[in-house]
Amino acid sequence: MASLITCPHCGVRPKEEFAIRGDASRGRPEPMDSDEAWHDYVYVRANPRGRTLEHWHHIAGCRRFLVVERDTETHEVYSVVDAAEFARRAAR
Amino acid sequence: MRYSAFSLVRNALSGNLNWKPHWRQPQPKSHYDVIIVGGGGHGLSTAYYLAKEFGVKNVAVLEKGYLGSGNVGRNTTIVRSNYMLPGNEPFYEFSMKLWEGLEQDLNYNVMLSQRGVIMLYHSDAQRDAYVRRGNAMWMEGVAAELIEREQLKKTIPFLNYDHARYPILGGLLQRRAGTARHDAVAWGYARGADQHGVDIIEHCEVTGIRRENGVVTGVETTKGFIGCGKLALAAAGNTSRVGEMADLKLPLESHVLQAFVTEGLKPCIDHVIVYGGGHFYISQSDKGGLVFGAEIDGYSSYAQRGNLATAEHVMEEGVTMIPGLSRVRVLRAWGGVMDMSMDGSPIIDRTSIDNLYLNCGWCYGGFKATPASGYCFAHLIAKNDTHPVARALRLDRFARGYAVDEAGAGPQPNLH
Ligand SMILES: Cc1cc2nc3c(=O)[nH]c(=O)nc-3n(C[C@H](O)[C@H](O)[C@H](O)COP(=O)(O)OP(=O)(O)OC[C@H]3O[C@@H](n4cnc5c(N)ncnc54)[C@H](O)[C@@H]3O)c2cc1C
Ligand SMILES: [Zn+2]
């Protein structure tokens, strides 16, 4: 149930505590990357039906950015990790 | 069959046994000049205007469910043209004018009720913003009125004027705005399109788009392959999924919006009232139920249902605005999946594939657009040329830096 998110720092919290920033699956282009790359990053979305990665910002809690993996059809949440931890794992 | 006082009496006298279905149930032909994906309001109005205004008769509308099972039958039925931006206002006003002649045009009662839409303001800054919006409307020739608090108290006495956080200071009124019976809009357009020879094929899901030499040649469906000259997408919340079949990458996210209906009450709310302190909007249906909704659930979703936290939030907002609402029972709640565009405004355009056309991104405001959306999309499909009032709604506006951002929220769909 995506109306409850288990923050790795704060525990189970209602979605009202979060600002949801959307797609967390793609990295930010470099400043001098092409217009197309930036257009893609800012405006275009895969918008999957099923599993998706999203940034949730715990504004009314620890104020950390989290990466939430959940299903857009069933609202099931599979995992919640701190965004920094997520980036470290991706770099590995 | 045309409806008239005479046909009503004649059918009543014969026991109402001789009414005919509103549209045929044809088997798909092997080829159409134009196939429209999606039998919602927009797909059906597009088919209707294609056949009636632009003389393209060999048209099919393919709908995966039954007609009206999508957002056209799930919305809160508000029609208005009180937009602010020059890219939007002429388009929605064109729609408003089509609404005003729709029942005569379709020979169908869509129960258009111009009861007036009032948007409330709660601060001096918000008042200024609404004055600006009203002026923007006047500049496009659309009447708007600012109603001050004392006058509003006389018209709508049951609002919570003295709320500590969101006192109601006044409102912006568009008198010509109001509501229409949403199912009837789908049925009326379906009947009209059918009478002009359009094949409406229900329970026919498009599962693939076939291309040869860079152009679309037809669609795979649950009823087999159907060929076409031009393919037009009007699939509302599922646009990304249908677009994917032709490798389109789109500036869309699918989100769910909930709506609620209460038990039937005697007439008590005359207008459509929109709460500027949040996003709550309410009107009373002709059957007496109060129809209301508020913001989207916040995260992207393909489920045609929402979460309870948002339902509670909607109720809180409603009771903040109208305390008496706390004693009314809610009978039904449901959700609809909408494609939220990156600037909150719709997209009507050609695509990178020459004979593939796109109508999407209606967010939660597309019902009011049904007539204009169909008209402009039909214009585009028939003439390969954008209708003048839809020029600002083209797909490349994001890349060119001309987003039509009514809310000023930037490229974040869940903030529009
Ligand atoms: C709760 C709610 C309240 C709203 N309130 C308002 C309001 O008050 N005023 C307003 O102006 N707007 C409102 N809206 C928005 C409005 O309803 C929509 O923008 C508009 O109805 C969308 O256009 P449509 O009618 O064509 O979509 P739909 O009726 O959803 O039509 C799209 C159709 O495409 C079909 N489809 C999808 N994929 C396929 C496929 N692969 N093959 C075949 N068919 C397919 C679907 O089954 C669907 O029937 C509201 C929306 C919701 C959800
Ligand atoms: Zn936290």
Coordinates of C-alpha atoms and ligand atoms in Angstrom, one line a residue:
Chain A
M1 CA 0.0 0.0 0.0
A2 CA 1.7 3.1 -1.2
S3 CA -0.1 5.4 1.2
L4 CA 2.3 4.0 3.9
I5 CA 6.0 4.2 3.3
T6 CA 8.6 2.6 5.6
C7 CA 11.4 5.2 5.8
P8 CA 14.7 3.5 6.5
H9 CA 15.4 6.2 9.1
C10 CA 12.0 7.0 10.6
G11 CA 9.9 3.8 10.2
V12 CA 6.3 3.5 8.8
R13 CA 5.0 6.9 7.8
P14 CA 1.9 8.2 5.8
K15 CA 2.4 9.4 2.3
E16 CA 1.4 12.9 3.4
E17 CA 4.8 13.3 5.0
F18 CA 6.5 13.0 1.6
A19 CA 6.9 15.1 -1.6
I20 CA 7.0 12.7 -4.5
R21 CA 9.4 13.7 -7.2
G22 CA 8.8 10.8 -9.7
D23 CA 11.1 8.8 -11.9
A24 CA 14.4 7.8 -10.1
S25 CA 15.6 5.4 -12.8
R26 CA 17.7 7.8 -14.8
G27 CA 20.7 9.8 -14.0
R28 CA 21.1 13.6 -14.6
P29 CA 22.9 14.5 -17.8
E30 CA 26.1 16.4 -17.7
P31 CA 25.7 20.2 -18.1
M32 CA 27.1 20.3 -21.6
D33 CA 25.2 17.2 -22.8
S34 CA 23.0 17.6 -25.9
D35 CA 19.6 19.4 -25.9
E36 CA 18.0 16.0 -26.7
A37 CA 19.6 14.4 -23.6
W38 CA 18.3 17.2 -21.4
H39 CA 14.8 17.2 -23.0
D40 CA 14.6 13.5 -22.4
Y41 CA 15.7 13.8 -18.8
V42 CA 13.4 16.7 -17.9
Y43 CA 10.2 15.8 -19.9
V44 CA 10.1 12.3 -21.2
R45 CA 8.9 9.4 -19.0
A46 CA 8.8 5.6 -19.5
N47 CA 5.7 5.7 -17.3
P48 CA 5.6 1.9 -16.8
R49 CA 2.6 -0.1 -15.7
G50 CA 4.2 -2.3 -13.1
R51 CA 7.5 -1.9 -11.2
T52 CA 8.9 1.6 -11.0
L53 CA 11.6 3.6 -9.1
E54 CA 10.7 6.9 -7.7
H55 CA 12.2 9.6 -5.5
W56 CA 10.2 10.3 -2.3
H57 CA 11.5 13.2 -0.2
H58 CA 10.7 12.8 3.5
I59 CA 10.0 16.4 4.0
A60 CA 8.0 16.0 7.3
G61 CA 10.5 13.5 8.7
C62 CA 14.3 13.1 8.3
R63 CA 14.3 15.2 5.1
R64 CA 16.3 12.6 3.3
F65 CA 15.6 11.7 -0.4
L66 CA 14.5 8.0 -0.7
V67 CA 14.2 5.7 -3.6
V68 CA 11.0 3.8 -3.5
E69 CA 10.4 0.8 -5.7
R70 CA 6.7 0.0 -6.1
D71 CA 4.1 -1.3 -8.5
T72 CA 2.0 1.3 -10.3
E73 CA -0.9 -1.1 -10.8
T74 CA -1.1 -2.8 -7.4
H75 CA 0.4 0.0 -5.3
E76 CA 2.6 -2.6 -3.6
V77 CA 5.9 -1.3 -2.2
Y78 CA 8.9 -3.6 -2.7
S79 CA 11.8 -1.6 -1.3
V80 CA 12.7 1.8 0.2
V81 CA 16.4 2.9 0.3
D82 CA 18.1 6.1 1.1
A83 CA 19.0 7.9 -2.2
A84 CA 22.6 8.1 -1.3
E85 CA 22.8 4.4 -0.6
F86 CA 20.9 3.8 -3.9
A87 CA 23.6 5.8 -5.8
R88 CA 26.4 4.0 -4.0
R89 CA 24.9 0.6 -5.1
A90 CA 24.4 1.9 -8.7
A91 CA 28.1 3.0 -8.8
R92 CA 29.4 -0.4 -7.6
Chain B
M1 CA -34.1 7.6 -35.1
R2 CA -34.4 11.3 -34.3
Y3 CA -35.7 12.3 -30.9
S4 CA -38.6 14.8 -30.7
A5 CA -41.7 15.5 -28.7
F6 CA -43.5 13.4 -31.2
S7 CA -41.2 10.4 -31.0
L8 CA -41.4 10.5 -27.1
V9 CA -45.2 10.4 -27.2
R10 CA -45.3 7.7 -29.9
N11 CA -42.9 5.5 -28.0
A12 CA -44.6 6.1 -24.7
L13 CA -48.0 5.0 -26.2
S14 CA -46.4 1.8 -27.5
G15 CA -45.1 0.9 -24.1
N16 CA -41.6 2.1 -24.7
L17 CA -40.9 -1.3 -26.5
N18 CA -39.8 0.2 -29.8
W19 CA -36.7 2.3 -28.9
K20 CA -33.7 1.3 -31.0
P21 CA -30.1 0.9 -29.8
H22 CA -28.1 4.1 -30.1
W23 CA -25.4 2.6 -32.2
R24 CA -24.8 -0.6 -34.3
Q25 CA -22.5 -3.4 -33.1
P26 CA -20.6 -4.0 -36.4
Q27 CA -17.8 -6.5 -37.0
P28 CA -14.6 -4.8 -37.9
K29 CA -13.9 -4.4 -41.6
S30 CA -10.4 -5.3 -42.9
H31 CA -9.4 -1.7 -43.6
Y32 CA -10.4 1.8 -42.5
D33 CA -9.2 5.2 -43.7
V34 CA -8.9 6.2 -40.1
I35 CA -8.8 4.1 -36.9
I36 CA -9.2 5.8 -33.6
V37 CA -7.9 4.0 -30.5
G38 CA -10.1 4.7 -27.5
G39 CA -13.9 5.0 -27.3
G40 CA -13.9 7.7 -24.6
G41 CA -15.4 11.1 -25.1
H42 CA -12.4 12.3 -27.1
G43 CA -12.2 9.3 -29.5
L44 CA -15.9 9.4 -30.2
S45 CA -16.1 13.2 -30.7
T46 CA -13.1 12.9 -33.0
A47 CA -15.0 10.3 -35.1
Y48 CA -18.1 12.3 -35.1
Y49 CA -16.5 15.5 -36.4
L50 CA -14.3 13.6 -38.8
A51 CA -17.4 12.2 -40.5
K52 CA -19.7 15.2 -40.1
E53 CA -17.4 18.2 -40.6
F54 CA -14.5 16.8 -42.6
G55 CA -16.3 14.2 -44.7
V56 CA -14.0 11.2 -43.7
K57 CA -16.6 8.5 -43.4
N58 CA -14.6 5.2 -43.4
V59 CA -13.7 5.4 -39.7
A60 CA -13.6 3.0 -36.8
V61 CA -13.3 3.6 -33.1
L62 CA -11.8 0.7 -31.2
E63 CA -12.6 0.4 -27.5
K64 CA -11.1 -2.2 -25.2
G65 CA -14.0 -2.1 -22.7
Y66 CA -17.5 -0.9 -23.2
L67 CA -18.2 2.7 -24.3
G68 CA -17.8 5.1 -21.5
S69 CA -15.8 2.8 -19.2
G70 CA -12.9 5.2 -19.1
N71 CA -12.7 8.7 -17.8
V72 CA -15.6 10.0 -19.8
G73 CA -17.8 8.1 -17.4
R74 CA -15.7 8.7 -14.2
N75 CA -15.3 12.5 -14.1
T76 CA -17.0 15.1 -12.0
T77 CA -18.6 16.6 -15.1
I78 CA -17.4 20.2 -14.8
V79 CA -17.3 22.3 -18.0
R80 CA -15.7 25.8 -17.9
S81 CA -13.5 28.0 -19.9
N82 CA -11.9 30.1 -17.1
Y83 CA -8.3 29.5 -18.1
M84 CA -5.6 32.1 -18.0
L85 CA -3.0 31.4 -20.6
P86 CA -3.4 32.5 -24.2
G87 CA -2.4 29.0 -25.4
N88 CA -5.4 27.5 -23.5
E89 CA -8.2 30.0 -23.1
P90 CA -9.2 30.3 -26.8
F91 CA -9.2 26.5 -27.0
Y92 CA -11.4 25.9 -24.0
E93 CA -13.7 28.8 -25.0
F94 CA -14.1 27.1 -28.4
S95 CA -15.1 24.0 -26.5
M96 CA -17.6 26.0 -24.4
K97 CA -19.2 27.4 -27.5
L98 CA -19.5 23.8 -29.0
W99 CA -21.1 22.7 -25.7
E100 CA -23.7 25.4 -26.0
G101 CA -24.9 24.1 -29.3
L102 CA -24.2 20.4 -28.7
E103 CA -27.7 19.2 -27.8
Q104 CA -29.1 20.6 -31.0
D105 CA -26.2 19.4 -33.1
L106 CA -26.4 15.8 -31.7
N107 CA -30.2 15.7 -31.3
Y108 CA -29.3 14.3 -27.8
N109 CA -29.8 15.5 -24.3
V110 CA -26.4 15.8 -22.7
M111 CA -28.0 17.8 -19.8
L112 CA -25.7 20.8 -20.2
S113 CA -26.4 22.9 -17.1
Q114 CA -24.8 26.4 -17.1
R115 CA -25.2 26.8 -13.4
G116 CA -22.0 28.9 -13.0
V117 CA -18.6 27.9 -11.6
I118 CA -17.2 29.9 -8.6
M119 CA -13.6 29.7 -7.6
L120 CA -13.1 30.9 -4.1
Y121 CA -10.1 33.0 -2.9
H122 CA -8.7 33.2 0.6
S123 CA -6.1 35.9 0.6
D124 CA -5.3 39.2 -1.1
A125 CA -2.6 37.6 -3.2
Q126 CA -5.1 35.0 -4.4
R127 CA -7.6 37.7 -5.1
D128 CA -5.1 39.4 -7.3
A129 CA -4.3 36.2 -9.1
Y130 CA -8.1 35.7 -9.8
V131 CA -8.5 39.3 -11.0
R132 CA -5.6 38.6 -13.4
R133 CA -7.3 35.4 -14.5
G134 CA -10.6 37.2 -15.0
N135 CA -8.9 39.9 -17.0
A136 CA -7.2 37.3 -19.2
M137 CA -10.6 35.8 -19.9
W138 CA -12.1 39.1 -20.8
M139 CA -9.2 39.7 -23.2
E140 CA -10.3 36.6 -25.1
G141 CA -13.9 37.8 -25.0
V142 CA -15.0 35.5 -22.1
A143 CA -17.1 37.1 -19.3
A144 CA -15.9 36.7 -15.7
E145 CA -17.1 38.4 -12.5
L146 CA -15.3 39.0 -9.2
I147 CA -17.7 38.4 -6.3
E148 CA -16.8 40.1 -3.1
R149 CA -17.3 38.4 0.3
E150 CA -20.5 40.1 1.3
Q151 CA -22.2 39.4 -2.0
L152 CA -21.0 35.8 -1.9
K153 CA -22.5 35.4 1.6
K154 CA -25.9 36.2 0.2
T155 CA -25.6 33.8 -2.7
I156 CA -23.9 30.9 -0.9
P157 CA -24.6 31.3 2.8
F158 CA -23.5 27.8 3.9
L159 CA -19.7 28.3 3.3
N160 CA -17.3 28.6 6.2
Y161 CA -16.4 32.3 5.7
D162 CA -14.5 32.7 8.9
H163 CA -12.1 29.8 8.9
A164 CA -8.9 30.7 10.7
R165 CA -6.5 29.5 8.1
Y166 CA -8.6 29.9 4.9
P167 CA -11.2 32.6 5.4
I168 CA -13.3 33.0 2.3
L169 CA -12.9 36.5 0.9
G170 CA -14.7 36.2 -2.4
G171 CA -14.7 34.3 -5.7
L172 CA -14.3 34.4 -9.4
L173 CA -17.5 33.5 -11.3
Q174 CA -17.9 32.3 -14.8
R175 CA -21.7 32.2 -15.3
R176 CA -21.7 30.2 -18.6
A177 CA -19.7 27.3 -17.0
G178 CA -21.4 24.4 -15.3
T179 CA -21.8 20.7 -15.8
A180 CA -23.0 18.1 -18.3
R181 CA -24.1 14.5 -18.0
H182 CA -20.9 12.7 -18.7
D183 CA -22.3 9.3 -20.0
A184 CA -24.7 11.1 -22.2
V185 CA -21.9 12.9 -23.8
A186 CA -20.3 9.6 -24.8
W187 CA -23.6 8.1 -25.9
G188 CA -24.6 11.2 -27.9
Y189 CA -21.3 11.4 -29.8
A190 CA -21.4 7.6 -30.3
R191 CA -24.9 7.8 -31.8
G192 CA -24.0 10.8 -33.9
A193 CA -20.8 9.1 -35.2
D194 CA -22.7 5.9 -35.9
Q195 CA -25.3 7.8 -37.9
H196 CA -22.6 9.2 -40.1
G197 CA -21.3 5.7 -40.8
V198 CA -18.5 5.3 -38.2
D199 CA -18.0 1.7 -36.9
I200 CA -17.8 1.7 -33.1
I201 CA -16.2 -1.6 -32.0
E202 CA -16.4 -2.3 -28.3
H203 CA -14.4 -5.0 -26.5
C204 CA -11.7 -4.7 -29.0
E205 CA -8.3 -4.0 -27.4
V206 CA -5.4 -2.7 -29.5
T207 CA -2.4 -4.9 -28.6
G208 CA 0.1 -3.8 -31.3
I209 CA 0.8 -1.3 -34.0
R210 CA 2.0 -2.7 -37.3
R211 CA 4.4 -0.5 -39.4
E212 CA 6.0 -1.0 -42.8
N213 CA 8.6 1.3 -44.4
G214 CA 8.1 3.8 -41.5
V215 CA 4.4 4.2 -41.7
V216 CA 1.6 2.6 -39.8
T217 CA -0.4 0.0 -41.8
G218 CA -2.8 -1.2 -39.1
V219 CA -3.3 -2.5 -35.6
E220 CA -3.3 -5.9 -33.9
T221 CA -6.3 -6.3 -31.8
T222 CA -8.1 -8.9 -29.7
K223 CA -10.4 -9.2 -32.8
G224 CA -7.5 -9.7 -35.2
F225 CA -5.5 -7.4 -37.5
I226 CA -7.3 -4.3 -38.8
G227 CA -5.6 -2.2 -41.5
C228 CA -5.8 1.6 -41.7
G229 CA -4.6 4.6 -43.6
K230 CA -4.2 6.8 -40.5
L231 CA -4.1 5.9 -36.9
A232 CA -5.2 8.2 -34.2
L233 CA -4.6 7.6 -30.5
A234 CA -7.1 8.9 -27.9
A235 CA -6.4 6.4 -25.1
A236 CA -6.4 8.8 -22.1
G237 CA -4.5 7.3 -19.1
N238 CA -3.1 4.5 -21.2
T239 CA -1.4 6.7 -23.9
S240 CA 2.1 5.7 -22.8
R241 CA 1.3 2.0 -23.2
V242 CA -0.4 2.4 -26.6
G243 CA 2.3 4.8 -27.7
E244 CA 5.0 2.3 -26.7
M245 CA 3.6 -0.1 -29.4
A246 CA 4.9 2.4 -32.0
D247 CA 8.1 3.3 -30.0
L248 CA 6.8 6.7 -29.0
K249 CA 8.5 8.3 -26.0
L250 CA 6.0 10.7 -24.4
P251 CA 6.0 13.5 -21.8
L252 CA 3.4 11.7 -19.7
E253 CA 2.9 10.1 -16.3
S254 CA -0.3 8.1 -15.4
H255 CA -1.9 9.2 -12.2
V256 CA -5.2 8.3 -10.4
L257 CA -7.8 10.9 -9.4
Q258 CA -10.7 9.9 -7.2
A259 CA -14.3 11.2 -7.2
F260 CA -17.2 10.8 -4.6
V261 CA -21.0 10.9 -4.6
T262 CA -23.2 11.3 -1.6
E263 CA -26.8 10.2 -0.9
G264 CA -29.4 12.2 -2.7
L265 CA -30.4 15.5 -1.0
K266 CA -32.9 18.2 -1.8
P267 CA -31.4 21.0 -4.0
C268 CA -28.9 22.8 -1.9
I269 CA -25.8 23.6 -4.0
D270 CA -26.7 25.7 -7.0
H271 CA -23.3 26.3 -8.5
V272 CA -20.1 24.4 -9.0
I273 CA -17.9 25.6 -6.2
V274 CA -14.1 25.3 -6.2
Y275 CA -12.2 25.7 -3.0
G276 CA -9.1 27.8 -3.6
G277 CA -7.6 26.8 -0.3
G278 CA -7.0 23.4 -1.6
H279 CA -8.3 21.8 -4.7
F280 CA -11.7 20.7 -3.6
Y281 CA -14.7 21.1 -6.1
I282 CA -18.3 20.2 -5.6
S283 CA -21.6 20.4 -7.4
Q284 CA -25.0 18.7 -7.0
S285 CA -26.2 16.3 -9.6
D286 CA -29.7 16.4 -11.0
K287 CA -30.6 13.3 -8.9
G288 CA -29.5 15.2 -5.8
G289 CA -26.2 13.6 -5.0
L290 CA -23.3 15.8 -4.2
V291 CA -20.5 15.1 -6.6
F292 CA -17.0 16.1 -5.5
G293 CA -13.3 15.5 -5.7
A294 CA -10.0 17.1 -5.0
E295 CA -6.3 16.4 -5.8
I296 CA -4.7 13.4 -7.4
D297 CA -3.3 10.7 -5.2
G298 CA 0.3 12.0 -5.7
Y299 CA 2.2 9.1 -7.1
S300 CA 1.8 7.5 -10.6
S301 CA -0.7 4.8 -10.8
Y302 CA -2.6 2.6 -13.3
A303 CA -5.1 1.3 -10.7
Q304 CA -8.6 2.5 -11.3
R305 CA -8.8 3.1 -7.5
G306 CA -7.1 5.4 -5.1
N307 CA -5.9 5.3 -1.5
L308 CA -7.8 6.0 1.6
A309 CA -5.4 8.7 2.9
T310 CA -6.4 10.8 -0.1
A311 CA -10.1 10.1 0.4
E312 CA -9.8 11.3 4.0
H313 CA -7.9 14.4 2.8
V314 CA -10.7 15.2 0.3
M315 CA -13.3 14.9 3.1
E316 CA -11.3 17.2 5.3
E317 CA -11.1 19.8 2.6
G318 CA -14.8 19.5 1.9
V319 CA -15.8 19.9 5.5
T320 CA -13.4 22.9 5.9
M321 CA -15.3 24.6 3.1
I322 CA -18.8 23.5 4.0
P323 CA -19.1 22.4 7.6
G324 CA -22.6 20.9 7.0
L325 CA -21.0 18.3 4.7
S326 CA -19.9 16.3 7.8
R327 CA -23.4 15.0 8.2
V328 CA -23.8 13.7 4.7
R329 CA -23.2 10.1 3.8
V330 CA -20.9 9.2 0.9
L331 CA -22.4 6.4 -1.2
R332 CA -19.7 5.8 -3.8
A333 CA -16.1 6.5 -4.6
W334 CA -14.0 5.6 -7.6
G335 CA -10.8 6.4 -9.4
G336 CA -9.8 7.2 -12.9
V337 CA -6.4 6.9 -14.6
M338 CA -5.3 10.1 -16.4
D339 CA -2.2 10.9 -18.3
M340 CA -0.7 13.9 -16.6
S341 CA 1.4 15.9 -19.0
M342 CA 4.6 17.6 -18.0
D343 CA 3.1 21.1 -18.0
G344 CA -0.5 20.2 -17.1
S345 CA -1.9 21.1 -20.6
P346 CA -3.0 18.6 -23.4
I347 CA -1.2 17.5 -26.5
I348 CA -2.9 17.4 -29.9
D349 CA -0.4 16.7 -32.6
R350 CA 1.1 14.6 -35.3
T351 CA 4.0 12.3 -34.3
S352 CA 7.3 11.4 -35.8
I353 CA 5.5 8.8 -37.8
D354 CA 3.6 10.5 -40.7
N355 CA 0.2 8.8 -40.4
L356 CA 0.2 8.4 -36.6
Y357 CA -1.7 11.1 -34.6
L358 CA -1.7 11.9 -30.9
N359 CA -4.4 13.2 -28.6
C360 CA -3.3 12.9 -24.9
G361 CA -2.2 14.6 -21.7
W362 CA -5.7 15.8 -20.6
C363 CA -4.8 15.5 -17.0
Y364 CA -7.9 15.9 -14.9
G365 CA -9.5 18.6 -17.0
G366 CA -10.2 16.9 -20.3
F367 CA -14.0 16.4 -20.0
K368 CA -14.8 20.1 -20.7
A369 CA -12.5 19.8 -23.7
T370 CA -14.4 16.8 -25.3
P371 CA -16.0 18.8 -28.1
A372 CA -13.0 21.0 -29.0
S373 CA -10.6 18.1 -28.6
G374 CA -12.6 16.0 -31.1
Y375 CA -13.0 18.9 -33.4
C376 CA -9.4 20.0 -33.5
F377 CA -8.1 16.4 -33.6
A378 CA -10.4 15.6 -36.5
H379 CA -9.2 18.8 -38.2
L380 CA -5.6 17.7 -37.8
I381 CA -6.3 14.1 -39.0
A382 CA -8.3 15.2 -42.0
K383 CA -6.1 18.2 -43.2
N384 CA -2.7 17.3 -41.7
D385 CA -2.9 20.8 -40.3
T386 CA -3.2 22.1 -36.7
H387 CA -6.5 23.9 -35.9
P388 CA -5.7 27.5 -35.0
V389 CA -7.0 27.2 -31.4
A390 CA -4.8 24.2 -30.8
R391 CA -1.5 25.6 -32.0
A392 CA 0.0 26.0 -28.6
L393 CA -0.8 22.4 -27.7
R394 CA 1.7 20.7 -30.0
L395 CA 4.1 18.0 -28.8
D396 CA 7.3 19.8 -29.6
R397 CA 6.5 22.7 -27.2
F398 CA 8.6 21.1 -24.5
A399 CA 11.7 20.9 -26.6
R400 CA 11.1 24.4 -28.0
G401 CA 10.6 25.9 -24.5
Y402 CA 7.0 26.9 -24.9
A403 CA 5.3 24.9 -22.2
V404 CA 1.7 25.9 -21.4
D405 CA 2.0 25.8 -17.7
E406 CA -1.3 27.1 -16.1
A407 CA -0.2 26.2 -12.6
G408 CA 3.4 27.5 -13.0
A409 CA 4.6 24.3 -11.4
G410 CA 7.3 23.3 -13.8
P411 CA 7.8 19.9 -15.4
Q412 CA 6.4 17.9 -12.6
P413 CA 3.1 16.2 -13.4
N414 CA 1.9 15.6 -9.9
L415 CA 2.0 19.3 -9.1
H416 CA -0.4 20.4 -11.9
Ligands
LIG1 C1 -12.2 11.4 -11.0 C2 -12.1 12.3 -12.2 C3 -12.7 13.5 -12.3 C4 -12.6 14.4 -13.4 N1 -13.3 15.5 -13.4 C5 -13.3 16.3 -14.5 C6 -14.1 17.5 -14.5 O1 -14.8 17.8 -13.6 N2 -14.0 18.3 -15.7 C7 -13.1 18.0 -16.7 O2 -13.1 18.7 -17.6 N3 -12.4 16.8 -16.7 C8 -12.4 16.0 -15.6 N4 -11.7 14.9 -15.6 C9 -10.8 14.5 -16.7 C10 -11.6 13.9 -17.9 O3 -12.4 12.9 -17.4 C11 -10.6 13.3 -18.9 O4 -9.6 14.2 -19.2 C12 -11.2 12.9 -20.2 O5 -12.4 12.3 -19.9 C13 -10.3 12.1 -21.0 O6 -10.7 11.8 -22.3 P1 -11.6 10.6 -22.8 O7 -13.0 10.9 -22.4 O8 -11.4 10.3 -24.2 O9 -10.9 9.4 -22.0 P2 -11.5 8.0 -21.6 O10 -12.9 8.0 -21.4 O11 -10.6 7.4 -20.6 O12 -11.2 7.2 -23.0 C14 -10.0 6.5 -23.4 C15 -10.4 5.1 -23.8 O13 -9.4 4.4 -24.4 C16 -9.5 3.1 -24.1 N5 -8.3 2.4 -24.3 C17 -7.1 2.5 -23.6 N6 -6.2 1.7 -24.1 C18 -6.8 1.0 -25.2 C19 -6.3 0.0 -26.1 N7 -5.1 -0.5 -26.0 N8 -7.2 -0.5 -27.0 C20 -8.5 0.0 -27.0 N9 -9.0 1.0 -26.2 C21 -8.1 1.5 -25.3 C22 -10.0 3.1 -22.6 O14 -10.7 1.9 -22.3 C23 -10.9 4.3 -22.6 O15 -12.3 4.0 -22.7 C24 -11.8 14.0 -14.5 C25 -11.1 12.8 -14.4 C26 -11.3 11.9 -13.3 C27 -10.6 10.6 -13.3
ZN2 ZN 12.6 9.6 7.1

